[in-house]
């Protein structure tokens, strides 16, 4: 079966495995969210230790644009004086006229925070850190196991030549507007047995593929050939 090869692309730079890319992104996102969670939790705890609680009445809720962020303006009494303060927190559950509990600084009653709002941020960032960090760690671990399995096959397997029978694109995956390729090949053993293989998605360009490639095979203890996995080596 004839194949057309990409002759316009000259770069042979290999891409990192998608598991490493997405695993790294998710892990980094999880670390960032964990750092945000820790910072807000520590800052809230320190502020709470230097403050006193008070009942405050919401006199206005001002939103900034259409992203639902804004300022909640409250009025409260501290040390016999009435203060008005803007809280950098808004929620659909807060309305004008509602009474909420705020904390104001003992040394400066004009500065106040809505501690309950910070708790929501802490819980949300902690959950996101666990989700993204867990997904990233799982992807990196799976990629590491796959790499170790590949290296074991290279070191202990036997190399044979197989004929490529088809090259197709995996339309369910995409990166930079391109799709990974799936390669099908056939190998005939000296005993006459025919083995058909289908690769996983690989980020090779068509210029990296030749009609006959070397693949690895692994022998089981009973002497029967067991193709646990096959690799494309970029050699003719």
mmCIF file of C-alpha atoms in Angstrom:
data_model
loop_
_atom_site.group_PDB
_atom_site.id
_atom_site.type_symbol
_atom_site.label_atom_id
_atom_site.label_comp_id
_atom_site.label_asym_id
_atom_site.label_seq_id
_atom_site.Cartn_x
_atom_site.Cartn_y
_atom_site.Cartn_z
ATOM 1 C CA UNK A 1 0.000 0.000 0.000
ATOM 2 C CA UNK A 2 1.635 3.316 -0.992
ATOM 3 C CA UNK A 3 1.998 6.127 1.539
ATOM 4 C CA UNK A 4 2.579 9.829 1.073
ATOM 5 C CA UNK A 5 5.157 11.300 3.423
ATOM 6 C CA UNK A 6 5.392 14.841 4.668
ATOM 7 C CA UNK A 7 8.379 16.388 2.903
ATOM 8 C CA UNK A 8 7.648 19.990 3.841
ATOM 9 C CA UNK A 9 8.482 19.531 7.519
ATOM 10 C CA UNK A 10 12.161 19.151 8.285
ATOM 11 C CA UNK A 11 12.182 19.321 12.080
ATOM 12 C CA UNK A 12 12.564 15.961 13.794
ATOM 13 C CA UNK A 13 12.012 17.287 17.297
ATOM 14 C CA UNK A 14 9.941 14.849 19.337
ATOM 15 C CA UNK A 15 7.108 16.045 21.521
ATOM 16 C CA UNK A 16 6.829 15.158 25.164
ATOM 17 C CA UNK A 17 4.277 12.434 25.907
ATOM 18 C CA UNK A 18 0.833 13.889 26.507
ATOM 19 C CA UNK A 19 0.762 12.224 29.950
ATOM 20 C CA UNK A 20 3.824 14.220 30.991
ATOM 21 C CA UNK A 21 2.443 17.478 29.568
ATOM 22 C CA UNK A 22 -1.007 17.288 31.123
ATOM 23 C CA UNK A 23 0.326 15.651 34.284
ATOM 24 C CA UNK A 24 2.753 18.525 34.752
ATOM 25 C CA UNK A 25 0.071 21.136 34.105
ATOM 26 C CA UNK A 26 -2.392 19.544 36.541
ATOM 27 C CA UNK A 27 0.274 19.036 39.196
ATOM 28 C CA UNK A 28 1.450 22.655 38.903
ATOM 29 C CA UNK A 29 -2.157 23.874 39.143
ATOM 30 C CA UNK A 30 -2.677 21.736 42.238
ATOM 31 C CA UNK A 31 0.463 23.183 43.865
ATOM 32 C CA UNK A 32 -0.681 26.739 43.096
ATOM 33 C CA UNK A 33 -4.132 26.096 44.569
ATOM 34 C CA UNK A 34 -2.559 24.502 47.660
ATOM 35 C CA UNK A 35 -0.345 27.573 48.098
ATOM 36 C CA UNK A 36 -3.391 29.857 47.818
ATOM 37 C CA UNK A 37 -5.256 27.733 50.353
ATOM 38 C CA UNK A 38 -2.349 27.842 52.813
ATOM 39 C CA UNK A 39 -1.832 31.599 52.403
ATOM 40 C CA UNK A 40 -5.515 32.469 52.916
ATOM 41 C CA UNK A 41 -5.806 30.091 55.876
ATOM 42 C CA UNK A 42 -2.720 31.492 57.643
ATOM 43 C CA UNK A 43 -3.651 35.105 56.911
ATOM 44 C CA UNK A 44 -7.213 34.545 58.150
ATOM 45 C CA UNK A 45 -5.987 32.862 61.330
ATOM 46 C CA UNK A 46 -3.567 35.712 62.090
ATOM 47 C CA UNK A 47 -6.232 38.348 61.442
ATOM 48 C CA UNK A 48 -8.774 36.525 63.599
ATOM 49 C CA UNK A 49 -6.314 36.450 66.503
ATOM 50 C CA UNK A 50 -5.963 40.244 66.367
ATOM 51 C CA UNK A 51 -9.656 41.033 65.887
ATOM 52 C CA UNK A 52 -13.005 41.063 67.629
ATOM 53 C CA UNK A 53 -16.351 39.851 66.227
ATOM 54 C CA UNK A 54 -19.251 42.225 65.708
ATOM 55 C CA UNK A 55 -22.685 42.258 64.138
ATOM 56 C CA UNK A 56 -22.807 44.335 60.962
ATOM 57 C CA UNK A 57 -25.665 45.429 58.724
ATOM 58 C CA UNK A 58 -25.209 45.364 54.963
ATOM 59 C CA UNK A 59 -26.075 48.809 53.602
ATOM 60 C CA UNK A 60 -25.118 48.172 49.971
ATOM 61 C CA UNK A 61 -23.702 45.524 47.613
ATOM 62 C CA UNK A 62 -21.817 46.991 44.664
ATOM 63 C CA UNK A 63 -20.852 44.663 41.810
ATOM 64 C CA UNK A 64 -17.968 45.399 39.446
ATOM 65 C CA UNK A 65 -19.038 44.539 35.912
ATOM 66 C CA UNK A 66 -20.680 41.249 34.978
ATOM 67 C CA UNK A 67 -18.232 38.866 36.725
ATOM 68 C CA UNK A 68 -20.119 39.050 40.057
ATOM 69 C CA UNK A 69 -17.106 40.477 41.906
ATOM 70 C CA UNK A 70 -17.556 43.596 43.966
ATOM 71 C CA UNK A 71 -17.714 45.166 47.412
ATOM 72 C CA UNK A 72 -20.111 44.589 50.282
ATOM 73 C CA UNK A 73 -20.491 47.754 52.349
ATOM 74 C CA UNK A 74 -21.413 47.185 55.994
ATOM 75 C CA UNK A 75 -22.064 49.312 59.074
ATOM 76 C CA UNK A 76 -21.158 48.137 62.580
ATOM 77 C CA UNK A 77 -20.414 49.454 66.059
ATOM 78 C CA UNK A 78 -17.045 49.075 67.814
ATOM 79 C CA UNK A 79 -15.891 50.700 71.062
ATOM 80 C CA UNK A 80 -19.007 52.870 71.156
ATOM 81 C CA UNK A 81 -18.495 54.235 67.633
ATOM 82 C CA UNK A 82 -20.215 53.432 64.353
ATOM 83 C CA UNK A 83 -18.009 52.487 61.419
ATOM 84 C CA UNK A 84 -18.631 51.876 57.746
ATOM 85 C CA UNK A 85 -16.355 49.470 55.891
ATOM 86 C CA UNK A 86 -16.192 47.916 52.451
ATOM 87 C CA UNK A 87 -15.586 44.144 52.382
ATOM 88 C CA UNK A 88 -13.841 42.678 49.333
ATOM 89 C CA UNK A 89 -16.341 39.847 49.194
ATOM 90 C CA UNK A 90 -19.713 39.402 47.535
ATOM 91 C CA UNK A 91 -22.115 36.512 47.296
ATOM 92 C CA UNK A 92 -25.608 35.858 46.004
ATOM 93 C CA UNK A 93 -26.540 35.032 49.603
ATOM 94 C CA UNK A 94 -25.677 38.555 50.807
ATOM 95 C CA UNK A 95 -28.339 41.222 50.356
ATOM 96 C CA UNK A 96 -28.894 44.785 51.454
ATOM 97 C CA UNK A 97 -30.341 44.870 54.982
ATOM 98 C CA UNK A 98 -28.937 41.483 56.046
ATOM 99 C CA UNK A 99 -27.018 41.149 59.301
ATOM 100 C CA UNK A 100 -23.694 39.282 59.229
ATOM 101 C CA UNK A 101 -20.837 38.673 61.649
ATOM 102 C CA UNK A 102 -17.617 40.459 60.784
ATOM 103 C CA UNK A 103 -14.264 40.760 62.565
ATOM 104 C CA UNK A 104 -12.573 44.131 63.062
ATOM 105 C CA UNK A 105 -9.033 44.838 64.212
ATOM 106 C CA UNK A 106 -8.654 45.725 67.880
ATOM 107 C CA UNK A 107 -6.037 48.347 67.044
ATOM 108 C CA UNK A 108 -7.988 49.817 64.128
ATOM 109 C CA UNK A 109 -11.762 49.151 64.223
ATOM 110 C CA UNK A 110 -12.151 50.703 60.759
ATOM 111 C CA UNK A 111 -10.558 47.610 59.203
ATOM 112 C CA UNK A 112 -12.841 44.575 59.086
ATOM 113 C CA UNK A 113 -13.172 41.253 57.279
ATOM 114 C CA UNK A 114 -15.889 38.703 56.643
ATOM 115 C CA UNK A 115 -14.214 35.538 58.003
ATOM 116 C CA UNK A 116 -16.986 33.226 56.755
ATOM 117 C CA UNK A 117 -16.211 34.318 53.198
ATOM 118 C CA UNK A 118 -12.552 33.392 53.645
ATOM 119 C CA UNK A 119 -13.575 29.929 54.834
ATOM 120 C CA UNK A 120 -15.362 29.367 51.528
ATOM 121 C CA UNK A 121 -12.218 30.370 49.598
ATOM 122 C CA UNK A 122 -10.091 28.039 51.740
ATOM 123 C CA UNK A 123 -12.396 25.064 51.204
ATOM 124 C CA UNK A 124 -12.732 25.716 47.455
ATOM 125 C CA UNK A 125 -8.970 26.075 46.894
ATOM 126 C CA UNK A 126 -8.280 22.974 49.010
ATOM 127 C CA UNK A 127 -10.731 20.895 46.958
ATOM 128 C CA UNK A 128 -9.259 22.168 43.687
ATOM 129 C CA UNK A 129 -5.731 21.435 44.947
ATOM 130 C CA UNK A 130 -6.710 17.850 45.748
ATOM 131 C CA UNK A 131 -8.493 17.328 42.424
ATOM 132 C CA UNK A 132 -5.833 18.827 40.159
ATOM 133 C CA UNK A 133 -2.929 17.505 42.221
ATOM 134 C CA UNK A 134 -4.415 14.015 42.286
ATOM 135 C CA UNK A 135 -5.080 14.001 38.546
ATOM 136 C CA UNK A 136 -1.578 15.273 37.815
ATOM 137 C CA UNK A 137 0.072 12.733 40.088
ATOM 138 C CA UNK A 138 -1.963 9.911 38.537
ATOM 139 C CA UNK A 139 -0.990 10.950 34.993
ATOM 140 C CA UNK A 140 2.700 11.287 35.887
ATOM 141 C CA UNK A 141 2.677 7.933 37.686
ATOM 142 C CA UNK A 142 1.002 6.227 34.720
ATOM 143 C CA UNK A 143 3.553 7.769 32.357
ATOM 144 C CA UNK A 144 6.414 6.630 34.583
ATOM 145 C CA UNK A 145 5.106 3.077 34.684
ATOM 146 C CA UNK A 146 4.694 3.112 30.923
ATOM 147 C CA UNK A 147 8.266 4.351 30.463
ATOM 148 C CA UNK A 148 9.642 1.679 32.800
ATOM 149 C CA UNK A 149 7.701 -0.986 30.931
ATOM 150 C CA UNK A 150 9.040 0.343 27.649
ATOM 151 C CA UNK A 151 12.648 0.330 28.885
ATOM 152 C CA UNK A 152 12.240 -3.222 30.217
ATOM 153 C CA UNK A 153 10.980 -4.319 26.820
ATOM 154 C CA UNK A 154 13.880 -2.612 25.051
ATOM 155 C CA UNK A 155 16.440 -4.192 27.365
ATOM 156 C CA UNK A 156 15.003 -7.730 27.459
ATOM 157 C CA UNK A 157 12.965 -8.018 24.268
ATOM 158 C CA UNK A 158 13.884 -9.252 20.805
ATOM 159 C CA UNK A 159 13.802 -6.947 17.808
ATOM 160 C CA UNK A 160 11.917 -8.017 14.681
ATOM 161 C CA UNK A 161 10.792 -6.253 11.514
ATOM 162 C CA UNK A 162 7.108 -5.671 10.822
ATOM 163 C CA UNK A 163 5.326 -4.229 7.800
ATOM 164 C CA UNK A 164 3.208 -1.125 8.319
ATOM 165 C CA UNK A 165 -0.249 -1.757 6.945
ATOM 166 C CA UNK A 166 -2.009 1.480 7.879
ATOM 167 C CA UNK A 167 -1.380 4.969 9.298
ATOM 168 C CA UNK A 168 -4.406 6.867 10.582
ATOM 169 C CA UNK A 169 -5.091 9.878 12.788
ATOM 170 C CA UNK A 170 -6.732 9.712 16.203
ATOM 171 C CA UNK A 171 -9.447 12.332 15.770
ATOM 172 C CA UNK A 172 -10.397 12.160 19.457
ATOM 173 C CA UNK A 173 -7.115 13.811 20.507
ATOM 174 C CA UNK A 174 -5.659 17.114 19.344
ATOM 175 C CA UNK A 175 -2.764 19.427 20.190
ATOM 176 C CA UNK A 176 -1.714 22.587 18.342
ATOM 177 C CA UNK A 177 -4.298 21.768 15.684
ATOM 178 C CA UNK A 178 -2.764 18.355 14.967
ATOM 179 C CA UNK A 179 -3.860 14.822 15.750
ATOM 180 C CA UNK A 180 -1.661 11.931 16.892
ATOM 181 C CA UNK A 181 -1.279 8.993 14.555
ATOM 182 C CA UNK A 182 -2.125 5.330 15.091
ATOM 183 C CA UNK A 183 -0.017 2.798 13.218
ATOM 184 C CA UNK A 184 -1.055 -0.725 12.326
ATOM 185 C CA UNK A 185 1.520 -3.320 11.329
ATOM 186 C CA UNK A 186 1.873 -7.026 10.636
ATOM 187 C CA UNK A 187 4.606 -9.437 11.588
ATOM 188 C CA UNK A 188 5.041 -12.988 10.332
ATOM 189 C CA UNK A 189 7.047 -15.249 12.641
ATOM 190 C CA UNK A 190 9.496 -17.855 11.311
ATOM 191 C CA UNK A 191 6.875 -20.463 12.221
ATOM 192 C CA UNK A 192 4.435 -18.794 9.836
ATOM 193 C CA UNK A 193 2.166 -17.245 12.478
ATOM 194 C CA UNK A 194 0.865 -13.786 11.606
ATOM 195 C CA UNK A 195 0.593 -11.130 14.314
ATOM 196 C CA UNK A 196 -1.367 -7.923 13.824
ATOM 197 C CA UNK A 197 -0.608 -4.897 16.023
ATOM 198 C CA UNK A 198 -2.114 -1.489 16.557
ATOM 199 C CA UNK A 199 -0.098 1.202 18.315
ATOM 200 C CA UNK A 200 -1.267 3.685 20.885
ATOM 201 C CA UNK A 201 -1.524 7.336 19.840
ATOM 202 C CA UNK A 202 1.921 8.702 18.941
ATOM 203 C CA UNK A 203 3.018 12.257 18.184
ATOM 204 C CA UNK A 204 5.168 11.314 15.208
ATOM 205 C CA UNK A 205 4.987 13.135 11.909
ATOM 206 C CA UNK A 206 4.550 11.048 8.789
ATOM 207 C CA UNK A 207 8.146 11.874 7.835
ATOM 208 C CA UNK A 208 9.290 9.769 10.814
ATOM 209 C CA UNK A 209 7.599 6.612 9.578
ATOM 210 C CA UNK A 210 9.026 4.199 7.045
ATOM 211 C CA UNK A 211 7.056 1.282 5.557
ATOM 212 C CA UNK A 212 9.115 -1.264 7.487
ATOM 213 C CA UNK A 213 9.925 -0.564 11.121
ATOM 214 C CA UNK A 214 11.628 -2.525 13.850
ATOM 215 C CA UNK A 215 9.539 -3.544 16.815
ATOM 216 C CA UNK A 216 10.350 -5.364 20.042
ATOM 217 C CA UNK A 217 8.920 -8.668 21.078
ATOM 218 C CA UNK A 218 9.167 -10.414 24.419
ATOM 219 C CA UNK A 219 9.443 -14.142 25.081
ATOM 220 C CA UNK A 220 7.493 -15.741 27.887
ATOM 221 C CA UNK A 221 8.975 -18.446 30.104
ATOM 222 C CA UNK A 222 7.213 -21.211 28.201
ATOM 223 C CA UNK A 223 8.929 -20.237 24.966
ATOM 224 C CA UNK A 224 5.848 -18.833 23.265
ATOM 225 C CA UNK A 225 6.188 -15.377 21.811
ATOM 226 C CA UNK A 226 4.275 -12.820 23.811
ATOM 227 C CA UNK A 227 3.992 -9.361 22.316
ATOM 228 C CA UNK A 228 3.391 -7.356 25.446
ATOM 229 C CA UNK A 229 3.915 -4.049 23.720
ATOM 230 C CA UNK A 230 5.528 -2.777 20.549
ATOM 231 C CA UNK A 231 7.617 0.278 20.024
ATOM 232 C CA UNK A 232 8.375 2.371 17.013
ATOM 233 C CA UNK A 233 12.119 3.005 16.779
ATOM 234 C CA UNK A 234 13.097 5.827 14.502
ATOM 235 C CA UNK A 235 15.397 3.670 12.402
ATOM 236 C CA UNK A 236 14.827 2.061 9.075
#
